Every structure is written in C-alpha cells, then in structure tokens.
Coordinates of N, CA, C and O in Angstrom, one line a residue:
X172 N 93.5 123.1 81.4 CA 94.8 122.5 81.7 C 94.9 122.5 83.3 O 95.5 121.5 83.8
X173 N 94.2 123.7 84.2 CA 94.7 123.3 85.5 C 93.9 122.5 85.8 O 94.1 121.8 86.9
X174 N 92.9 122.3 85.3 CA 91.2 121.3 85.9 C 92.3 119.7 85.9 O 92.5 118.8 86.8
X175 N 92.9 119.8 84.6 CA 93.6 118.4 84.7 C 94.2 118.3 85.6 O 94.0 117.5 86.5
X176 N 95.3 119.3 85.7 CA 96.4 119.0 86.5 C 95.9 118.6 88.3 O 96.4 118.0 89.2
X177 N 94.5 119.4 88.3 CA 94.1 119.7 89.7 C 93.7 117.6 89.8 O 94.2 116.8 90.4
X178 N 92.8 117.5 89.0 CA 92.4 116.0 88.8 C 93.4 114.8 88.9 O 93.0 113.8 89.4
X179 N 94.4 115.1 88.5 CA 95.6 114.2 88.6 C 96.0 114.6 89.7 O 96.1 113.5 90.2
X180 N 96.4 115.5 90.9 CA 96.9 115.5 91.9 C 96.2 115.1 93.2 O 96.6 114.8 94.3
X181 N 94.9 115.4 92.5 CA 93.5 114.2 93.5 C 93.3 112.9 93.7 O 92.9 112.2 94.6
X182 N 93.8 112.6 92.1 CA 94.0 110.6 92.3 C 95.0 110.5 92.6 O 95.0 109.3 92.9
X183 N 96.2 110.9 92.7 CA 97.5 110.1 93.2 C 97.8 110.5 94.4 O 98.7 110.0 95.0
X184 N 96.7 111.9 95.2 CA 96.5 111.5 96.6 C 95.6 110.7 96.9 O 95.5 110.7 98.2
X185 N 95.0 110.1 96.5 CA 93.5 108.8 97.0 C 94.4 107.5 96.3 O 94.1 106.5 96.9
X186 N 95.4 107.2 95.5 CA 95.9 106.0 95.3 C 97.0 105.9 96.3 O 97.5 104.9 96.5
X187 N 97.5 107.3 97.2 CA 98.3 106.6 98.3 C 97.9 106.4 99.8 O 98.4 105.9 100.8
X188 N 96.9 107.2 99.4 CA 95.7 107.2 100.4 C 95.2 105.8 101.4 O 95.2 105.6 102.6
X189 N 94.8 105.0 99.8 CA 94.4 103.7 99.8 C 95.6 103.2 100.3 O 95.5 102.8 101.5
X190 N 96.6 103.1 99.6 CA 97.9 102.4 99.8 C 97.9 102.2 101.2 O 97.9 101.1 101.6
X191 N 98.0 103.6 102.2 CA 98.0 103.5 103.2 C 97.1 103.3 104.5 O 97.3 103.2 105.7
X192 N 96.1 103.1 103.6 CA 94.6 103.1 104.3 C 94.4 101.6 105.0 O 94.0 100.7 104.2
X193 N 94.7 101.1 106.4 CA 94.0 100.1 106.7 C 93.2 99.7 105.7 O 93.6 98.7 105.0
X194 N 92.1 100.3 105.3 CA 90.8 99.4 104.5 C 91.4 98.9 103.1 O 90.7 98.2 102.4
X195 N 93.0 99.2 102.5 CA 93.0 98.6 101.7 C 94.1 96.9 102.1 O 94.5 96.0 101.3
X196 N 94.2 97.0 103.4 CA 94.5 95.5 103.7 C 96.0 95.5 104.4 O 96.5 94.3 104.5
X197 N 96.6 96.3 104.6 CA 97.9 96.1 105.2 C 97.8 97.3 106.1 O 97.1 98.3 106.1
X198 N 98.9 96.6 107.1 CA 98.7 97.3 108.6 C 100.3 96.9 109.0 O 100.9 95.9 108.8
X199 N 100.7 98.2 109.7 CA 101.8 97.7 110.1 C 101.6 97.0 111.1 O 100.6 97.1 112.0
X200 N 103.0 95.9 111.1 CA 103.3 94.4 112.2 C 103.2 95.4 113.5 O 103.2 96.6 113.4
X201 N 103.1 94.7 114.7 CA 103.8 95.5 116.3 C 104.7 96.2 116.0 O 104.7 97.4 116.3
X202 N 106.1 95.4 115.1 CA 107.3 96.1 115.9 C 108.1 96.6 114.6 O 109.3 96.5 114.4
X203 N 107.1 97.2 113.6 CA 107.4 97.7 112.1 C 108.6 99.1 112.6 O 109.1 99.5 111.6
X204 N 108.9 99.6 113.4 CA 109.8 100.2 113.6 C 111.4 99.6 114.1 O 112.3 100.3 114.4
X205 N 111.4 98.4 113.9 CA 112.4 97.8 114.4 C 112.8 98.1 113.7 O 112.2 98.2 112.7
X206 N 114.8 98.5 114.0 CA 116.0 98.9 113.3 C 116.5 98.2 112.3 O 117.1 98.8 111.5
X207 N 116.2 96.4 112.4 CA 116.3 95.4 111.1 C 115.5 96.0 110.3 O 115.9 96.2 109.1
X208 N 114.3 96.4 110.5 CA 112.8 96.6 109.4 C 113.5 97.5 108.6 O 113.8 97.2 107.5
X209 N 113.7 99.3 109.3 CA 114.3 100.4 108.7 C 115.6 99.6 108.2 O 115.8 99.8 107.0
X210 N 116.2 99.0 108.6 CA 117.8 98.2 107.2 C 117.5 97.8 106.3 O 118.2 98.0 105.3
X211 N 116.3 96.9 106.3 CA 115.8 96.2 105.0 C 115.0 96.5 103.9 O 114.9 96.0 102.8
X212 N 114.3 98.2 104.8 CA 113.8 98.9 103.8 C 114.3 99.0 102.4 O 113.8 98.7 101.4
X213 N 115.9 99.8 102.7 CA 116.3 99.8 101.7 C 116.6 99.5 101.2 O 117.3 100.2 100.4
X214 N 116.5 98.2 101.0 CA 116.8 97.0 99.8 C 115.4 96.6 99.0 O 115.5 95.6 98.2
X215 N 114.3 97.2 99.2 CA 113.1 97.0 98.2 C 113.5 96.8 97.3 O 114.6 97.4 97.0
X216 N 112.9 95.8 96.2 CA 112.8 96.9 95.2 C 112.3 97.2 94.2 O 111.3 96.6 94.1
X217 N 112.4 97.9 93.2 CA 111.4 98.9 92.6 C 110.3 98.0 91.9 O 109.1 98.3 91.8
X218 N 110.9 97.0 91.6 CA 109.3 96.1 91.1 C 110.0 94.7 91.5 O 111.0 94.5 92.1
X219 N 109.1 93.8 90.8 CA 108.7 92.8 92.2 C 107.4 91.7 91.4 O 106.3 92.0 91.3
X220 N 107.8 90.6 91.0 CA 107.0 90.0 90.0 C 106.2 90.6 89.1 O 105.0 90.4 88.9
X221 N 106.9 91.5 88.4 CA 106.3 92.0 87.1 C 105.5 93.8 88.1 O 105.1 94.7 87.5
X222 N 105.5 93.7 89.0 CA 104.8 95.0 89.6 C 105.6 95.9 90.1 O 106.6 95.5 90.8
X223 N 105.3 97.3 89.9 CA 106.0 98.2 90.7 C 106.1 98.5 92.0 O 105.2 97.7 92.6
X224 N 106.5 99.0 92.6 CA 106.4 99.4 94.0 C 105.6 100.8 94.1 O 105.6 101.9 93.5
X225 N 104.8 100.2 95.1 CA 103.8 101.9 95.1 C 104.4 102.4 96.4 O 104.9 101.7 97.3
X226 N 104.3 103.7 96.6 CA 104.5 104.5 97.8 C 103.8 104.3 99.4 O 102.5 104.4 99.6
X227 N 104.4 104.1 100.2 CA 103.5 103.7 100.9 C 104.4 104.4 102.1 O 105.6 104.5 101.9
X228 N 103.9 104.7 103.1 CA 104.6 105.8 104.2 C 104.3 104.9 105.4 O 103.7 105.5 106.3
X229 N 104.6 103.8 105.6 CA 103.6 102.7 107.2 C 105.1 102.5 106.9 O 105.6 102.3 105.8
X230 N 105.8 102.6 108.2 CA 106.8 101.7 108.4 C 106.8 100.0 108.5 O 106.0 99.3 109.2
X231 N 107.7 99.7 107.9 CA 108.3 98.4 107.7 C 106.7 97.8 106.7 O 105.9 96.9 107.0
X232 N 106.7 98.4 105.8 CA 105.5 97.9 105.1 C 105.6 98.2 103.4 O 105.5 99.4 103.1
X233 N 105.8 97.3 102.5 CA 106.1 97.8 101.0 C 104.9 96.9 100.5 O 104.4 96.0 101.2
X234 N 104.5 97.3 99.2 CA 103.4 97.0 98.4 C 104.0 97.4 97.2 O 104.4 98.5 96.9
X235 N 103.9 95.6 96.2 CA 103.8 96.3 94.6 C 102.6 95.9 94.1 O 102.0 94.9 94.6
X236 N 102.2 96.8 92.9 CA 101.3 96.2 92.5 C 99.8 97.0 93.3 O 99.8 97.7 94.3
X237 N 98.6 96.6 92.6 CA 98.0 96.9 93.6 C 97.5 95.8 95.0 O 96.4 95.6 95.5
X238 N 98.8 95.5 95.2 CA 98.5 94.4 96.3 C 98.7 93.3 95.9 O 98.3 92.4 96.6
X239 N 99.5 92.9 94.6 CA 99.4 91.9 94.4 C 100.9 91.2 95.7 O 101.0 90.1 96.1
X240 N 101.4 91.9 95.8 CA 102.6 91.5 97.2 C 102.7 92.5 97.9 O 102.8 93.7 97.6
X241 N 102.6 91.6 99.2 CA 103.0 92.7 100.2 C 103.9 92.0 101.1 O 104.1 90.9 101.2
X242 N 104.3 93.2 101.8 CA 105.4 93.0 102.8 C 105.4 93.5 104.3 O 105.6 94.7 104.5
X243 N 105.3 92.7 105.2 CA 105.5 93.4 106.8 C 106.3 92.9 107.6 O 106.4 91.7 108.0
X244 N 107.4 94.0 108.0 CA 108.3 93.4 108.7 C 108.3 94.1 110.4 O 107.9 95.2 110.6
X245 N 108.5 93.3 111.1 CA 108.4 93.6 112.5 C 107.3 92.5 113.0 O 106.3 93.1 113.3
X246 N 107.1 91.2 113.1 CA 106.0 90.8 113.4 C 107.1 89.3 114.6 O 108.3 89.0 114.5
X247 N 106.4 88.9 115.4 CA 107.1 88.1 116.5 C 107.3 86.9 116.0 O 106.3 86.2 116.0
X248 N 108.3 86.4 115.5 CA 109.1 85.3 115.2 C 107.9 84.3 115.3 O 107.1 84.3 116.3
X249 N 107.7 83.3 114.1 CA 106.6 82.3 114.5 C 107.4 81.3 115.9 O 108.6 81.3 116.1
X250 N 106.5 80.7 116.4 CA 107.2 79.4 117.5 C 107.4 78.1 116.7 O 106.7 77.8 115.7
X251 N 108.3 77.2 117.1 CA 108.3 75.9 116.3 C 107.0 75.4 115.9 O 106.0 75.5 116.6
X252 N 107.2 74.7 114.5 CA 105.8 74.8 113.9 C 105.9 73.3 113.0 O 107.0 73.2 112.6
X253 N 105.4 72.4 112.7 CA 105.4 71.7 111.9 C 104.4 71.9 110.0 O 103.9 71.2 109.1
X254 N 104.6 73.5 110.5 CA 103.9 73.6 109.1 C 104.7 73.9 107.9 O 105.5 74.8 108.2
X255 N 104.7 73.5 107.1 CA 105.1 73.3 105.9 C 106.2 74.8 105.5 O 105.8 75.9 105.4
X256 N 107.7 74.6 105.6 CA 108.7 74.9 105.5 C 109.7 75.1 104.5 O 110.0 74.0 104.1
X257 N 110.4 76.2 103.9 CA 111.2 76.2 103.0 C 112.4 77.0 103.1 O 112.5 78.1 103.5
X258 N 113.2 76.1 102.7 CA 115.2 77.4 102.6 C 114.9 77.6 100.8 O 114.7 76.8 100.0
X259 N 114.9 78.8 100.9 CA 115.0 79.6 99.9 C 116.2 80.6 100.0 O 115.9 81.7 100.5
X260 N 117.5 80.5 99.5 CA 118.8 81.0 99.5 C 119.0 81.4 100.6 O 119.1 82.6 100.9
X261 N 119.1 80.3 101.6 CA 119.6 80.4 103.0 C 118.4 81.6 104.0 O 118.9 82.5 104.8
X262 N 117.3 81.4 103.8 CA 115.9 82.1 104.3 C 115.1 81.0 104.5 O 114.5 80.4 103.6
X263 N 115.1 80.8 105.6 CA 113.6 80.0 105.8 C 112.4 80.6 106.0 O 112.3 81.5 106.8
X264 N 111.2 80.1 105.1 CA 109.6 81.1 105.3 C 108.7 79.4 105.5 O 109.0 78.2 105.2
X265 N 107.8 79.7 105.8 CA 106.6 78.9 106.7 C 105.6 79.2 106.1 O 105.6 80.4 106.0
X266 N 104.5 78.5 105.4 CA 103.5 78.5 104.6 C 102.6 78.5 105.6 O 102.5 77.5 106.3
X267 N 101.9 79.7 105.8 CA 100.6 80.0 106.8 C 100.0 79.6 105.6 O 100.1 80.2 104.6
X268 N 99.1 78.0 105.9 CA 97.8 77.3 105.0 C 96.9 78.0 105.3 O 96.2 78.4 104.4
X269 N 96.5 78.4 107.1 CA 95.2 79.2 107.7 C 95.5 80.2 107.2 O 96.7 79.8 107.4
X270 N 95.7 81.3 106.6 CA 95.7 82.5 106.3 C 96.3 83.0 104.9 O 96.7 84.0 104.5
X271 N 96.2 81.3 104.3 CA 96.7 81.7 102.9 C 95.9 81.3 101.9 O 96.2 80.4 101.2
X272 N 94.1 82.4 101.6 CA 93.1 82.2 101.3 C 93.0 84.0 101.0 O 93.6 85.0 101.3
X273 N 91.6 83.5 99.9 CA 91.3 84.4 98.7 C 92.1 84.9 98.0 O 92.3 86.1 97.7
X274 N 93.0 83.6 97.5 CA 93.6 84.2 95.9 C 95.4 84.4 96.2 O 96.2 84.7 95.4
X275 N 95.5 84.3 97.5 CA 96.9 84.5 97.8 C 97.6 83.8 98.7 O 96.8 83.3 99.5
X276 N 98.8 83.5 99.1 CA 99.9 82.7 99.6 C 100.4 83.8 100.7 O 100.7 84.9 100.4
X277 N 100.4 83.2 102.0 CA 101.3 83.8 103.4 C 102.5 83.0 103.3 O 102.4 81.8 102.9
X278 N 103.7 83.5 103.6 CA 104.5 83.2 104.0 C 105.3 84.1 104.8 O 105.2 85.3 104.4
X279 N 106.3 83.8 106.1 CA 106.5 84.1 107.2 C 107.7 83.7 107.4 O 107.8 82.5 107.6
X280 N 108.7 84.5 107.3 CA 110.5 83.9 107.6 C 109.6 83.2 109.1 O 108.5 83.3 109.6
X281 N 111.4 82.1 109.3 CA 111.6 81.2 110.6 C 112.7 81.8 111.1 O 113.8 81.6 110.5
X282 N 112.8 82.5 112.4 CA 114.3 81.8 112.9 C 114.8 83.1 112.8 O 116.0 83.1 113.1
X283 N 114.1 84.7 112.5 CA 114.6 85.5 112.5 C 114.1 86.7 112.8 O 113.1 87.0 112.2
X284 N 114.5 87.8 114.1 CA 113.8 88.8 114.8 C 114.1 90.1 114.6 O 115.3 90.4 114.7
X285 N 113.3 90.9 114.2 CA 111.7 90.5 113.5 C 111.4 89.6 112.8 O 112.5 89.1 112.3
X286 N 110.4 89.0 112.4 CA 110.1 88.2 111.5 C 109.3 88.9 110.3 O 108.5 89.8 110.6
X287 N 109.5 88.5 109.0 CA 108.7 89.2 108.2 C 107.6 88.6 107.3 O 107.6 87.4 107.1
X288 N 106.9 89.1 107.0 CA 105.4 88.1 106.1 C 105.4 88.9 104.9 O 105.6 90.1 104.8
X289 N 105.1 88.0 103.7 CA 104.5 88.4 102.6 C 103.6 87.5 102.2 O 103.4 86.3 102.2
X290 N 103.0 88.5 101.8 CA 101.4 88.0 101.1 C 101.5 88.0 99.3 O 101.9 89.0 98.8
X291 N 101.1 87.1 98.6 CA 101.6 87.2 97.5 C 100.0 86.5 96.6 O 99.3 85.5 97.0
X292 N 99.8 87.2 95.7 CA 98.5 87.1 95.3 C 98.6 86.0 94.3 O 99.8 85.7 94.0
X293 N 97.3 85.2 93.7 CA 97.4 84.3 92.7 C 97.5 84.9 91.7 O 97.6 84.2 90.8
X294 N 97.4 86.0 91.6 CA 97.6 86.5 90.0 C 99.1 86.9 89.5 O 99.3 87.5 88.4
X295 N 100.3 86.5 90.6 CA 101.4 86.8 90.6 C 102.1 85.8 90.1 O 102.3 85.0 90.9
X296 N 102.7 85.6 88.7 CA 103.1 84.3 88.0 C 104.4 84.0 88.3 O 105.0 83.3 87.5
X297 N 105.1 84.4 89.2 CA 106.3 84.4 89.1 C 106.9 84.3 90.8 O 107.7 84.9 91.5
X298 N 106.0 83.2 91.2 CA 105.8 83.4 92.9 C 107.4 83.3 93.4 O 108.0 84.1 94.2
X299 N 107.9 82.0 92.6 CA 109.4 81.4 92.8 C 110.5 83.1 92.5 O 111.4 83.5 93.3
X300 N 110.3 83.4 91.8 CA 111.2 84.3 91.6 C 111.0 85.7 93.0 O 111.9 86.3 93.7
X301 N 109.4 85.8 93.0 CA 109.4 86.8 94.2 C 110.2 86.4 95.4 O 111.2 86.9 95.9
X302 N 109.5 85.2 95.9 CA 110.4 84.6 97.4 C 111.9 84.6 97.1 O 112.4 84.6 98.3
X303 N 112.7 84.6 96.4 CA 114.2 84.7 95.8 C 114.5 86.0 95.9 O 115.7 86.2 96.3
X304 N 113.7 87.1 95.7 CA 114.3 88.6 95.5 C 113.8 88.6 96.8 O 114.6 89.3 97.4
X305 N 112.7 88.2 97.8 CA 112.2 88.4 98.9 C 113.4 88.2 100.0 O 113.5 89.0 100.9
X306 N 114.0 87.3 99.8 CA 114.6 86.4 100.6 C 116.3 87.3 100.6 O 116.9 87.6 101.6
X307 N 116.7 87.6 99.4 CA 117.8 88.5 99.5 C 117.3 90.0 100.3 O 118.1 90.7 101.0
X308 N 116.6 90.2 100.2 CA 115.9 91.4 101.1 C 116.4 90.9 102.5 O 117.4 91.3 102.9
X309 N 115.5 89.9 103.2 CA 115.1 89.8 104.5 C 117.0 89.1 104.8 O 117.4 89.5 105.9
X310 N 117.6 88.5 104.5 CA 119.0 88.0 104.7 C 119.5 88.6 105.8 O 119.7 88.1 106.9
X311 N 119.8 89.9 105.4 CA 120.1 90.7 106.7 C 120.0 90.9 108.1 O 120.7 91.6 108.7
X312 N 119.1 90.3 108.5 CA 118.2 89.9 109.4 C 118.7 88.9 110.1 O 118.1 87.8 110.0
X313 N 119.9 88.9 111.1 CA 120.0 87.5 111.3 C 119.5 86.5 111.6 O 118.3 86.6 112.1
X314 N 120.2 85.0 111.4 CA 119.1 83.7 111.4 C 119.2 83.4 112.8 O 120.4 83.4 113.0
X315 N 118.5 82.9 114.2 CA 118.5 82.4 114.9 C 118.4 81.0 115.2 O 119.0 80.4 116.1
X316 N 117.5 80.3 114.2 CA 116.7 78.9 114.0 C 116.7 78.7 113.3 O 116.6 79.8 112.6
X317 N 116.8 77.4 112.4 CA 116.5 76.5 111.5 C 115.0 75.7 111.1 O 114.7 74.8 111.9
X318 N 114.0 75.9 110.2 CA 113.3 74.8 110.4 C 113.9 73.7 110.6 O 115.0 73.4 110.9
X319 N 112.9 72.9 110.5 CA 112.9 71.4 111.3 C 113.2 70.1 109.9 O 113.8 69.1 109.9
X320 N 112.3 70.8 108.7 CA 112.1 70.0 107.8 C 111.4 70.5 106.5 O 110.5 71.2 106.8
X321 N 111.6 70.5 105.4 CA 111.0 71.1 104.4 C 110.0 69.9 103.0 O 109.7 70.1 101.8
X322 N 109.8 68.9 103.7 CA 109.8 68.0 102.8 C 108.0 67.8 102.1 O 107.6 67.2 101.1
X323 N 107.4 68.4 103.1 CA 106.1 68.3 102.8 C 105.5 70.4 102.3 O 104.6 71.2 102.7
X324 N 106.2 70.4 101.7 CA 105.9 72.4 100.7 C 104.7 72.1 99.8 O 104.7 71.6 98.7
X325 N 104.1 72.4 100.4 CA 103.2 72.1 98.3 C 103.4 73.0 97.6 O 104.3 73.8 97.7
X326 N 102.5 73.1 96.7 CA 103.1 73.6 95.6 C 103.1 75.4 95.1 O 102.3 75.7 94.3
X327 N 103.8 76.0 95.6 CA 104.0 77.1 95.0 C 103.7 78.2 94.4 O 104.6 78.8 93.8

C-alpha cells in the first residue's frame, strides 16, 4: 500500500514537473507577471475543449489537456499586421500562419496590453468554442486597437 501511494506521488510530481518544464513547450511571455495577466488568471477555466486544466505554477501561463491549449499572457502587443484577423465577442486575435505548424493553430489578441497567445492543437475539435471561452477570459484586458479587416480568416 505505501509502495503505491509512494508511486503515485512520484508521477504527479514528474506530470507537473513536465507541465512546468520548458522542455515540455511553454515558457512564460516577458511580461507574464503583468497585473492584467494575474486578473485574468482567475477566470481560467477548469476545462477547456473537452480538457482539463493541469496545474501549472509559471505565471500568466495555463495549459489543458496535455497541451492540447495553451495559454501566455504578458507578451508585447503584435504591431499593425495584415495578417489574417478575427472579432470573436468583441476580442480581436491574429492568426500567426508562421508559427501555426505541427498540428496546431497560434493565435494572438490585437489591440491589447499585454497581449495574449494561445496555442490550440489539431486534435482539439471544438477550436470555435475554445476562442469563445478564450476571449471572455482575455476581455478584461482593455482594447486599445481595432484590426483593420477580418475578411480573409481561413478556416478554423
């Protein structure tokens, strides 16, 4: 009985381990301590396209799933951009095409400091619904800018 118990308290320190671990792919933004970041914290939440929220101790940084979304807040407002643009319940995010490779989608509020990114995996069926719960999250945050245009989004 304690051999288990000792065994189970070894993997759910190496699964938050990882969680936290640079090597498993998330790093906090520069400015993941910004006072928006800690506000927004607490509106995570607990699951998130069908995934839970795993524990993760990096400021301004949540993960559900094993990675299948992630979240970093504190990062420097993109600059005017003509890349492919979306208002999602009064939230504008920006489709990083260059960095939205192996299996998952970047997206990057507009127009708001900090700015925040999520990374959202192909195995996440419910992308529309995340950016929706995403977007009531980051709201708080006030808007400074508008994109420009949303007419060229592909697809989703």
């Amino acid at each position: 009985m304690a051999l288990g118990a000792a065994g189970l308290l070894v993997g759910a320190a190496l699964v938050v381990h990882e969680v936290d671990s640079p090597a498993f792919g998330v790093q906090p933004a520069p400015r993941a301590d910004a006072p928006e970041c800690a506000r927004i914290a607490k509106g995570y939440p607990s699951g998130l396209g069908g995934q839970r929220r795993a524990t993760v101790s990096m400021a301004g940084v949540a993960v559900w799933g094993d990675g299948a979304v992630t979240l970093r807040c504190g990062l420097k407002p993109p600059e005017p951009t003509i890349e492919a643009c979306i208002d999602i319940d009064d939230v504008d995010w920006v489709w990083r095409d260059a960095t939205s490779r192996g299996g998952s989608k970047v997206l990057v509020t507009y127009g708001r400091d900090p700015a925040v990114e999520v990374r959202i995996s192909d195995r996440v069926a419910a992308i529309d619904e995340v950016l929706v719960e995403l977007s009531r999250v980051v709201r708080p945050i006030a808007q400074t800018a508008k994109c420009i245009g949303d007419e060229d989004v592909p697809a989703l």
